[in-house]
Tab-separated table of C-alpha atoms in Angstrom:
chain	number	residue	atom	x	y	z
A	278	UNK	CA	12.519	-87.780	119.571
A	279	UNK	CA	15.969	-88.481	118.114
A	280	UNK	CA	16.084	-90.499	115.096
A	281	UNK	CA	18.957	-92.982	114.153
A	282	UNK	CA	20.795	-91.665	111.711
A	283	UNK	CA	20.335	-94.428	108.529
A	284	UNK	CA	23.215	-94.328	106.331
A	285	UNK	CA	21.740	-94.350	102.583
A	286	UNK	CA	22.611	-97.541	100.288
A	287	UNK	CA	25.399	-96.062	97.895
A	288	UNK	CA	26.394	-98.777	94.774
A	289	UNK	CA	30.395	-98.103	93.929
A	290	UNK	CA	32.057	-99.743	91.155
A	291	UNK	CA	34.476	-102.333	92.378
A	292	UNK	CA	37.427	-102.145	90.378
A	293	UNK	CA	39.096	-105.764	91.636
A	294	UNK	CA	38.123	-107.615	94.717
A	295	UNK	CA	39.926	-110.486	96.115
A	296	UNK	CA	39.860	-112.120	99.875
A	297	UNK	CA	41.917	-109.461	101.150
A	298	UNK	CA	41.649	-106.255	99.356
A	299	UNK	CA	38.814	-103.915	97.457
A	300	UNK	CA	39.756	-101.300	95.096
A	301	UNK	CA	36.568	-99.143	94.146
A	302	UNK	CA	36.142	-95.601	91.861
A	303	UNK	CA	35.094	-93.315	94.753
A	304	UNK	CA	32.985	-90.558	92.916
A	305	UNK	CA	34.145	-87.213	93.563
A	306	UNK	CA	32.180	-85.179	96.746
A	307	UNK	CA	31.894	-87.902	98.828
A	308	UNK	CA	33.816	-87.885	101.818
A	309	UNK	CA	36.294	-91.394	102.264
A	310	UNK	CA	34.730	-91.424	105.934
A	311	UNK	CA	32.862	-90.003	108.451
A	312	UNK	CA	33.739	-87.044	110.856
A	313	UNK	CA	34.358	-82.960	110.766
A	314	UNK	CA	30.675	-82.311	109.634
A	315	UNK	CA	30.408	-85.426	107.173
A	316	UNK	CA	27.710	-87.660	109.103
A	317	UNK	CA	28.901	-90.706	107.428
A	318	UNK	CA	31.500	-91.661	104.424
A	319	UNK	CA	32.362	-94.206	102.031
A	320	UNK	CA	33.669	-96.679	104.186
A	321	UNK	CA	29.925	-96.695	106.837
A	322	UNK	CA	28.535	-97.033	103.422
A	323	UNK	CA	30.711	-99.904	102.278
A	324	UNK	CA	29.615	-101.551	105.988
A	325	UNK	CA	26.858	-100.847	105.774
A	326	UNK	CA	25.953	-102.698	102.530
A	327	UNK	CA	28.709	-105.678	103.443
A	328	UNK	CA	27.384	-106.403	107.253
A	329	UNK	CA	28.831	-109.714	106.820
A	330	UNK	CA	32.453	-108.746	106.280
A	331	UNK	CA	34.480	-108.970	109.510
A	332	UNK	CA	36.874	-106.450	108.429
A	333	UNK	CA	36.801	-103.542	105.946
A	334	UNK	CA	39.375	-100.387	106.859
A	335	UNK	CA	40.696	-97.573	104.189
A	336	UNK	CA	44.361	-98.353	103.167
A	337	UNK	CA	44.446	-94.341	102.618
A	338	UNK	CA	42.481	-91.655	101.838
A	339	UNK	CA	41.305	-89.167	98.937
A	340	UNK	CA	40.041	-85.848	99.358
A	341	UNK	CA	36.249	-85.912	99.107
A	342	UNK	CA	36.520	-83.418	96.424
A	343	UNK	CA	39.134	-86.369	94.197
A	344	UNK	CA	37.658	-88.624	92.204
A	345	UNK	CA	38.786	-92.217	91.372
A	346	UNK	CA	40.852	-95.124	92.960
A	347	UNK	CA	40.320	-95.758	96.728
A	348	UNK	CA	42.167	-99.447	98.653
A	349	UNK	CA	40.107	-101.023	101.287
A	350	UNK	CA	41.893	-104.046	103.123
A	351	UNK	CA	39.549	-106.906	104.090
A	352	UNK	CA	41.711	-108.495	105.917
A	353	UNK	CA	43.766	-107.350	109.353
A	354	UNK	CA	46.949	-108.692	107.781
A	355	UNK	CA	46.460	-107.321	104.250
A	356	UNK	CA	46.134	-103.827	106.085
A	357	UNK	CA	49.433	-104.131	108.092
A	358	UNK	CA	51.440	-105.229	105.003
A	359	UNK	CA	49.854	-102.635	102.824
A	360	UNK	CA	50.572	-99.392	105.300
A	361	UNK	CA	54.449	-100.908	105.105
A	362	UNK	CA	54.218	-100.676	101.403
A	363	UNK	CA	53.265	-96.946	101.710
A	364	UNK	CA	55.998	-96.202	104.100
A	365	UNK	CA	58.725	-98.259	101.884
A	366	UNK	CA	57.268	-96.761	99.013
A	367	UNK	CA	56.311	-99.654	97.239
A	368	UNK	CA	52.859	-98.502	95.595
A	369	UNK	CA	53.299	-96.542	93.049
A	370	UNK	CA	49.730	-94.287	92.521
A	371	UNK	CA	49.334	-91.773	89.885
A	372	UNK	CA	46.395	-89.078	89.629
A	373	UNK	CA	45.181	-87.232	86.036
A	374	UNK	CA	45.121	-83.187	86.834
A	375	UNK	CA	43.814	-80.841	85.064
A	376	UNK	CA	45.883	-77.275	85.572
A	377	UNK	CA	45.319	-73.592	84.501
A	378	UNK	CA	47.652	-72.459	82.368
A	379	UNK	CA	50.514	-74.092	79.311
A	380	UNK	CA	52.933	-76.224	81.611
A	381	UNK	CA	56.415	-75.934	79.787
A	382	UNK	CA	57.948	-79.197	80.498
A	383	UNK	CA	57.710	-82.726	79.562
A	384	UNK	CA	58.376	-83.802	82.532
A	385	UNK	CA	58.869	-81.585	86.708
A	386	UNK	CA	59.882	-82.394	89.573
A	387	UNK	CA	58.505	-80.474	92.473
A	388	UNK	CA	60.191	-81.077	95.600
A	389	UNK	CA	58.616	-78.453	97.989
A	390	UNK	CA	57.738	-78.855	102.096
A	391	UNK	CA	54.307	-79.144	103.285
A	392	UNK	CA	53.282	-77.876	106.902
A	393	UNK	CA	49.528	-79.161	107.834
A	394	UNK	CA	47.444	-75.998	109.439
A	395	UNK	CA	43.989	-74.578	110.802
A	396	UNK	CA	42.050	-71.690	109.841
A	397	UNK	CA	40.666	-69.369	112.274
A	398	UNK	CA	37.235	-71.436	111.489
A	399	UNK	CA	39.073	-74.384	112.498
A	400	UNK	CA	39.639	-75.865	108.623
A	401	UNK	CA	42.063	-77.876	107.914
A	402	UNK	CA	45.015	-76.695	105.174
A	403	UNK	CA	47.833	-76.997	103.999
A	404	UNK	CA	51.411	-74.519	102.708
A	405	UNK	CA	54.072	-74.437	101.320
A	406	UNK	CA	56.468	-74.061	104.317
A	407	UNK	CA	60.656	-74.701	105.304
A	408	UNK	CA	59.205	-75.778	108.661
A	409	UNK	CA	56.978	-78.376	106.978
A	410	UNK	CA	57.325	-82.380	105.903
A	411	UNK	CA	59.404	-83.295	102.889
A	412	UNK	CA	57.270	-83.261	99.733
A	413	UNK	CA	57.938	-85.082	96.410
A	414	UNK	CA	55.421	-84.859	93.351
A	415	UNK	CA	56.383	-85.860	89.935
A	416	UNK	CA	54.557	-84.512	87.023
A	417	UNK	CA	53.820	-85.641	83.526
A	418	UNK	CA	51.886	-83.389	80.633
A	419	UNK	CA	49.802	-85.281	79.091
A	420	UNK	CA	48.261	-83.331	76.572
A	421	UNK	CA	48.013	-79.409	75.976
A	422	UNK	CA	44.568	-77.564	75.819
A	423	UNK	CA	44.001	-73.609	75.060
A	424	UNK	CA	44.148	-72.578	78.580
A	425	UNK	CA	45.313	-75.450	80.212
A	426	UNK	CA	46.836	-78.735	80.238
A	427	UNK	CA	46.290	-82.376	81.327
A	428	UNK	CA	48.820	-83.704	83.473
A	429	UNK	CA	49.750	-87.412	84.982
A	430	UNK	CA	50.701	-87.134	88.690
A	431	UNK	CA	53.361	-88.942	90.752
A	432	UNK	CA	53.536	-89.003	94.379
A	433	UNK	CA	56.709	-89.945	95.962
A	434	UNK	CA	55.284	-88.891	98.865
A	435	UNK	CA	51.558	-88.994	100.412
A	436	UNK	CA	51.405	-85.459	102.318
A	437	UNK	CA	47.626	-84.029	102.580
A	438	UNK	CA	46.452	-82.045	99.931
A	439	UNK	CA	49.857	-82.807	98.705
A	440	UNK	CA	49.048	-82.343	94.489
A	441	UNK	CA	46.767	-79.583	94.753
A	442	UNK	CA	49.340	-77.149	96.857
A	443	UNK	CA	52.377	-78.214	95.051
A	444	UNK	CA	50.198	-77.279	91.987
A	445	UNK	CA	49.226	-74.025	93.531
A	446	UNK	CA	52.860	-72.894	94.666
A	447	UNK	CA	54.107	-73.137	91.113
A	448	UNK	CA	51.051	-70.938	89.576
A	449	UNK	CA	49.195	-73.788	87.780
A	450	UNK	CA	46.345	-74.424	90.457
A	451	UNK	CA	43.576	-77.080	89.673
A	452	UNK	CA	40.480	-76.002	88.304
A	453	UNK	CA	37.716	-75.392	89.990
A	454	UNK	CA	39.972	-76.466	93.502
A	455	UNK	CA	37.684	-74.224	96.113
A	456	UNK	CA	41.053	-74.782	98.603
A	457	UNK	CA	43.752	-73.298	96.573
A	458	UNK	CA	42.535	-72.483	93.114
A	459	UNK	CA	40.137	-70.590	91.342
A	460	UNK	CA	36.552	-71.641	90.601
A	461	UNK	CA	36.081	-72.344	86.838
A	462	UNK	CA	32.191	-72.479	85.529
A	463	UNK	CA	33.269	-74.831	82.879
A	464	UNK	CA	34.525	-77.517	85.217
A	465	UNK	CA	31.755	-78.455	87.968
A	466	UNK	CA	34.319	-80.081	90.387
A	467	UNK	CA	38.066	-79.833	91.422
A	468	UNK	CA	39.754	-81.440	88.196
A	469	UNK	CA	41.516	-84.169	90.494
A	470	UNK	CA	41.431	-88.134	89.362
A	471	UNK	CA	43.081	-91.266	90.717
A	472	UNK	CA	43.954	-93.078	87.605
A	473	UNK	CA	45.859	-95.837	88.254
A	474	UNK	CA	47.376	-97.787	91.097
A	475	UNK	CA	50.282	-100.789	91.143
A	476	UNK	CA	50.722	-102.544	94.780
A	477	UNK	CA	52.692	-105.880	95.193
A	478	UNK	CA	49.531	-107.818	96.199
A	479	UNK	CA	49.384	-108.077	100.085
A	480	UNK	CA	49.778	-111.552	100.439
A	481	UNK	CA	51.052	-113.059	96.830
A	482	UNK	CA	53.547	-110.328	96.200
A	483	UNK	CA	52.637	-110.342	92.892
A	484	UNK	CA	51.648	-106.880	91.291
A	485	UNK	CA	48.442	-105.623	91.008
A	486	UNK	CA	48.112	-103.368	88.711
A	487	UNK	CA	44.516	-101.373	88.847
A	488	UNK	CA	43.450	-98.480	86.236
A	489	UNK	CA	40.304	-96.138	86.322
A	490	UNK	CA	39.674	-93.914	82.821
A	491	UNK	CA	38.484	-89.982	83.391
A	492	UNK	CA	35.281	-89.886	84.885
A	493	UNK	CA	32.374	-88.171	82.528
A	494	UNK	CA	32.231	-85.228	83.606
A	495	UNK	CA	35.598	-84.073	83.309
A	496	UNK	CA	36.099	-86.095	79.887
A	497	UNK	CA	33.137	-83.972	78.581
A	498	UNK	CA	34.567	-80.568	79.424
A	499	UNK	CA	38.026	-82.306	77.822
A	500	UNK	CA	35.576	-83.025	74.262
């Protein structure tokens, strides 16, 4: 006999909640939604726990593997005008990295295409590629460690996997990023947070400015 699949309760922080949008800290390994071997993500949990809400869809995504700032829209209109943002290039959302390695400058530029592509398993990834999409990701140090440095990301464009490969291509992968790095035993998870997001509000226009610290477990292996 086949038993319905119950989605477990799951408690995220809400950031800010309004009538028409939800920002919560997704924690890092759980999927954004359902699908390719995930039975269910954060957005059946969210609708699961809210079956009153009429209307709860992802404004975009984060890798299950990223921790930090995820946009829900509550509202059918707060959705539309939010995905024009994105294309326009009106939400500015920046990401704390941790990389391998002493990163020289101040402040980079990496401007390098991205072509989406399967494995032979049938994974999804990404390259560096001419043939790909236009790529833009701005990058900020932070602060310098022994063997690596804390950086503030910028993307100018949303391409999949977009920070990790650029961060990859130029020899300063992500630790512990099981894609397109190299497993570190210090760091338990892919050193990927989203830190801090600014949207004209959907419907008042005003900004919205929405910040989320380090999560504990990378702060710790920062101590």
């Amino acid at each position: 006999e086949r038993e319905e699949k119950r989605i477990p309760d799951a408690r995220f922080d809400i950031l800010y909640e309004d009538d028409s949008i939800l920002v919560i800290n997704k924690p890092a390994g759980v999927a954004v939604h359902g699908g390719s071997g995930v039975s269910f993500g954060v957005i059946e949990q969210l609708r699961a726990m809210r079956p009153e809400a009429k209307f709860l869809e992802l404004v975009h995504r984060l890798d299950k593997e990223t921790s930090g700032i995820l946009v829900l829209a509550k509202k059918r209109s707060a959705l539309t005008r939010l995905h024009e943002q994105i294309r326009e290039g009106s939400i500015d959302k920046r990401y704390q990295a941790l990389v391998h390695g002493n990163w020289k400058n101040q402040r980079q530029h990496v401007r390098l295409p991205l072509l989406k592509y399967h494995t032979t398993d049938g994974e999804r990834r990404v390259r560096v590629d001419a043939a790909g999409q236009a790529s833009h990701t701005v990058f900020n140090v932070l602060r310098h460690y022994p063997d690596f440095t804390l950086l503030e990301a910028e993307l100018k464009t949303g391409r999949t996997h977009q920070i990790r490969v650029h961060l990859a291509a130029i020899q300063h992968p992500l630790l512990s990023d099981p894609l397109y790095g190299i497993r570190d035993s210090r760091c338990p998870r892919l050193a990927l947070h989203a830190c801090r997001v600014s949207i004209p509000h959907p419907l008042s226009n005003d900004m919205l400015r929405v910040e989320c610290p380090l999560p504990q477990d990378l702060r710790q292996l920062l101590d």
